[in-house]
Each structure stands twice: as C-alpha cells, then as structure tokens.
C-alpha cells in the first residue's frame, strides 16, 4: 500500500463568499512539489477532496476533528501528517525531494 496525500480541489467555492473561487495555498504548494518531483505521484496516492465539510473520506479514516487539508495519511491508515511543513519534510526524507528552505 501507498501513503495517500489528500488535497483540496482547485477552484473551490465557499458559501461565505458567494461568487468567488478559491485555492488552498498549502495544497497549491504541494501541487508544485508533485509537478517537479514526478516520482512522488508514483509512490503516493493523490486524492482530491471537495471544500465542503464534512469531508467524508477523511472523517471515516482519521476522524471528524482531522478534516484540515492538506493531509498525508500513511499506508497504515492511522498515522498522518496534517501540516504542509511536516509533509514536505516527510517527502524529503522518504523520496529525496528538496527540503524547504528555512
């Protein structure tokens, strides 16, 4: 089994801001990392999730309190990283991707 990276779908709407489309800055950063490190797409499953909550796939897997995105869920289905810096660090260690500059 592979680790799974959950990202928000690009160009989502928010009922609090009618008529506007948004992107998640952290998810967009990770999209760039995926684009420049194609081995990540081969070694990691990528799942795009709608903005609206509840985010059923995440609730079922890691609990209702862990719906923030992005999130990297390890193959065991229980361990996860839900902050972009942690995800980048994990990719650097496990996939040899460049590290985030301090």
mmCIF file of C-alpha atoms in Angstrom:
data_model
loop_
_atom_site.group_PDB
_atom_site.id
_atom_site.type_symbol
_atom_site.label_atom_id
_atom_site.label_comp_id
_atom_site.label_asym_id
_atom_site.label_seq_id
_atom_site.Cartn_x
_atom_site.Cartn_y
_atom_site.Cartn_z
ATOM 1 C CA UNK A 1 0.000 0.000 0.000
ATOM 2 C CA UNK A 2 0.998 3.604 -0.595
ATOM 3 C CA UNK A 3 0.709 6.712 1.519
ATOM 4 C CA UNK A 4 -2.160 8.961 0.430
ATOM 5 C CA UNK A 5 -1.987 12.731 0.064
ATOM 6 C CA UNK A 6 -5.349 14.481 0.359
ATOM 7 C CA UNK A 7 -5.611 17.899 -1.280
ATOM 8 C CA UNK A 8 -8.453 20.346 -1.814
ATOM 9 C CA UNK A 9 -9.771 20.522 -5.352
ATOM 10 C CA UNK A 10 -8.514 23.665 -7.050
ATOM 11 C CA UNK A 11 -11.021 26.450 -7.697
ATOM 12 C CA UNK A 12 -13.457 25.722 -4.885
ATOM 13 C CA UNK A 13 -16.299 27.938 -3.737
ATOM 14 C CA UNK A 14 -17.136 28.933 -0.171
ATOM 15 C CA UNK A 15 -20.743 29.731 0.739
ATOM 16 C CA UNK A 16 -19.430 32.518 2.983
ATOM 17 C CA UNK A 17 -18.074 34.302 -0.130
ATOM 18 C CA UNK A 18 -20.648 33.875 -2.909
ATOM 19 C CA UNK A 19 -19.424 34.274 -6.460
ATOM 20 C CA UNK A 20 -15.746 33.735 -5.649
ATOM 21 C CA UNK A 21 -13.436 30.832 -6.373
ATOM 22 C CA UNK A 22 -10.521 29.974 -4.125
ATOM 23 C CA UNK A 23 -7.404 27.875 -3.884
ATOM 24 C CA UNK A 24 -5.675 26.427 -0.853
ATOM 25 C CA UNK A 25 -2.149 27.939 -0.673
ATOM 26 C CA UNK A 26 -0.667 24.875 1.050
ATOM 27 C CA UNK A 27 -2.305 22.473 -1.408
ATOM 28 C CA UNK A 28 -1.067 24.598 -4.315
ATOM 29 C CA UNK A 29 2.478 24.475 -2.930
ATOM 30 C CA UNK A 30 2.259 20.680 -2.766
ATOM 31 C CA UNK A 31 0.901 20.571 -6.337
ATOM 32 C CA UNK A 32 4.108 22.331 -7.389
ATOM 33 C CA UNK A 33 6.223 19.807 -5.487
ATOM 34 C CA UNK A 34 4.310 16.964 -7.163
ATOM 35 C CA UNK A 35 4.792 18.564 -10.590
ATOM 36 C CA UNK A 36 8.557 18.895 -10.178
ATOM 37 C CA UNK A 37 9.076 15.531 -8.465
ATOM 38 C CA UNK A 38 7.153 13.039 -10.620
ATOM 39 C CA UNK A 39 8.352 10.110 -8.511
ATOM 40 C CA UNK A 40 6.031 11.371 -5.768
ATOM 41 C CA UNK A 41 2.986 10.767 -7.974
ATOM 42 C CA UNK A 42 4.198 7.210 -8.493
ATOM 43 C CA UNK A 43 4.910 6.496 -4.821
ATOM 44 C CA UNK A 44 1.955 8.393 -3.307
ATOM 45 C CA UNK A 45 -1.753 8.137 -3.993
ATOM 46 C CA UNK A 46 -3.298 11.580 -4.530
ATOM 47 C CA UNK A 47 -6.950 12.201 -3.620
ATOM 48 C CA UNK A 48 -8.714 15.488 -4.332
ATOM 49 C CA UNK A 49 -11.394 16.442 -1.822
ATOM 50 C CA UNK A 50 -14.236 18.963 -2.009
ATOM 51 C CA UNK A 51 -14.075 22.036 0.221
ATOM 52 C CA UNK A 52 -17.416 21.408 1.943
ATOM 53 C CA UNK A 53 -17.446 19.628 5.285
ATOM 54 C CA UNK A 54 -17.860 17.004 6.437
ATOM 55 C CA UNK A 55 -15.128 15.555 4.250
ATOM 56 C CA UNK A 56 -16.390 12.007 4.432
ATOM 57 C CA UNK A 57 -13.245 10.162 3.254
ATOM 58 C CA UNK A 58 -11.186 11.866 5.964
ATOM 59 C CA UNK A 59 -13.798 11.538 8.702
ATOM 60 C CA UNK A 60 -14.022 7.798 8.077
ATOM 61 C CA UNK A 61 -10.259 7.391 8.029
ATOM 62 C CA UNK A 62 -8.769 9.735 10.645
ATOM 63 C CA UNK A 63 -11.745 11.272 12.442
ATOM 64 C CA UNK A 64 -14.002 14.295 12.231
ATOM 65 C CA UNK A 65 -11.520 16.504 14.087
ATOM 66 C CA UNK A 66 -8.877 15.920 11.377
ATOM 67 C CA UNK A 67 -10.515 17.353 8.253
ATOM 68 C CA UNK A 68 -7.960 20.102 7.592
ATOM 69 C CA UNK A 69 -6.103 19.849 4.321
ATOM 70 C CA UNK A 70 -3.572 19.051 3.094
ATOM 71 C CA UNK A 71 -3.037 15.801 4.963
ATOM 72 C CA UNK A 72 -0.711 12.884 4.255
ATOM 73 C CA UNK A 73 -2.126 9.600 5.560
ATOM 74 C CA UNK A 74 0.383 6.796 5.862
ATOM 75 C CA UNK A 75 -0.316 3.363 4.424
ATOM 76 C CA UNK A 76 -1.327 2.073 7.881
ATOM 77 C CA UNK A 77 -4.425 4.298 7.623
ATOM 78 C CA UNK A 78 -3.959 5.688 11.131
ATOM 79 C CA UNK A 79 -0.773 7.745 11.147
ATOM 80 C CA UNK A 80 -0.959 11.097 9.401
ATOM 81 C CA UNK A 81 0.704 14.492 8.973
ATOM 82 C CA UNK A 82 -1.644 17.453 8.598
ATOM 83 C CA UNK A 83 0.702 20.391 8.179
ATOM 84 C CA UNK A 84 2.473 21.361 4.987
ATOM 85 C CA UNK A 85 5.929 21.685 6.582
ATOM 86 C CA UNK A 86 5.658 18.183 8.014
ATOM 87 C CA UNK A 87 4.525 16.791 4.670
ATOM 88 C CA UNK A 88 7.426 18.489 2.870
ATOM 89 C CA UNK A 89 9.874 17.125 5.460
ATOM 90 C CA UNK A 90 8.443 13.621 5.022
ATOM 91 C CA UNK A 91 8.811 13.846 1.236
ATOM 92 C CA UNK A 92 12.424 14.984 1.668
ATOM 93 C CA UNK A 93 13.238 12.026 3.928
ATOM 94 C CA UNK A 94 11.329 9.286 2.118
ATOM 95 C CA UNK A 95 11.530 10.425 -1.504
ATOM 96 C CA UNK A 96 14.655 12.552 -1.650
ATOM 97 C CA UNK A 97 12.748 15.707 -2.574
ATOM 98 C CA UNK A 98 14.420 19.032 -1.873
ATOM 99 C CA UNK A 99 13.877 20.380 1.630
ATOM 100 C CA UNK A 100 12.011 23.592 2.340
ATOM 101 C CA UNK A 101 14.473 26.435 2.824
ATOM 102 C CA UNK A 102 14.492 27.731 6.400
#
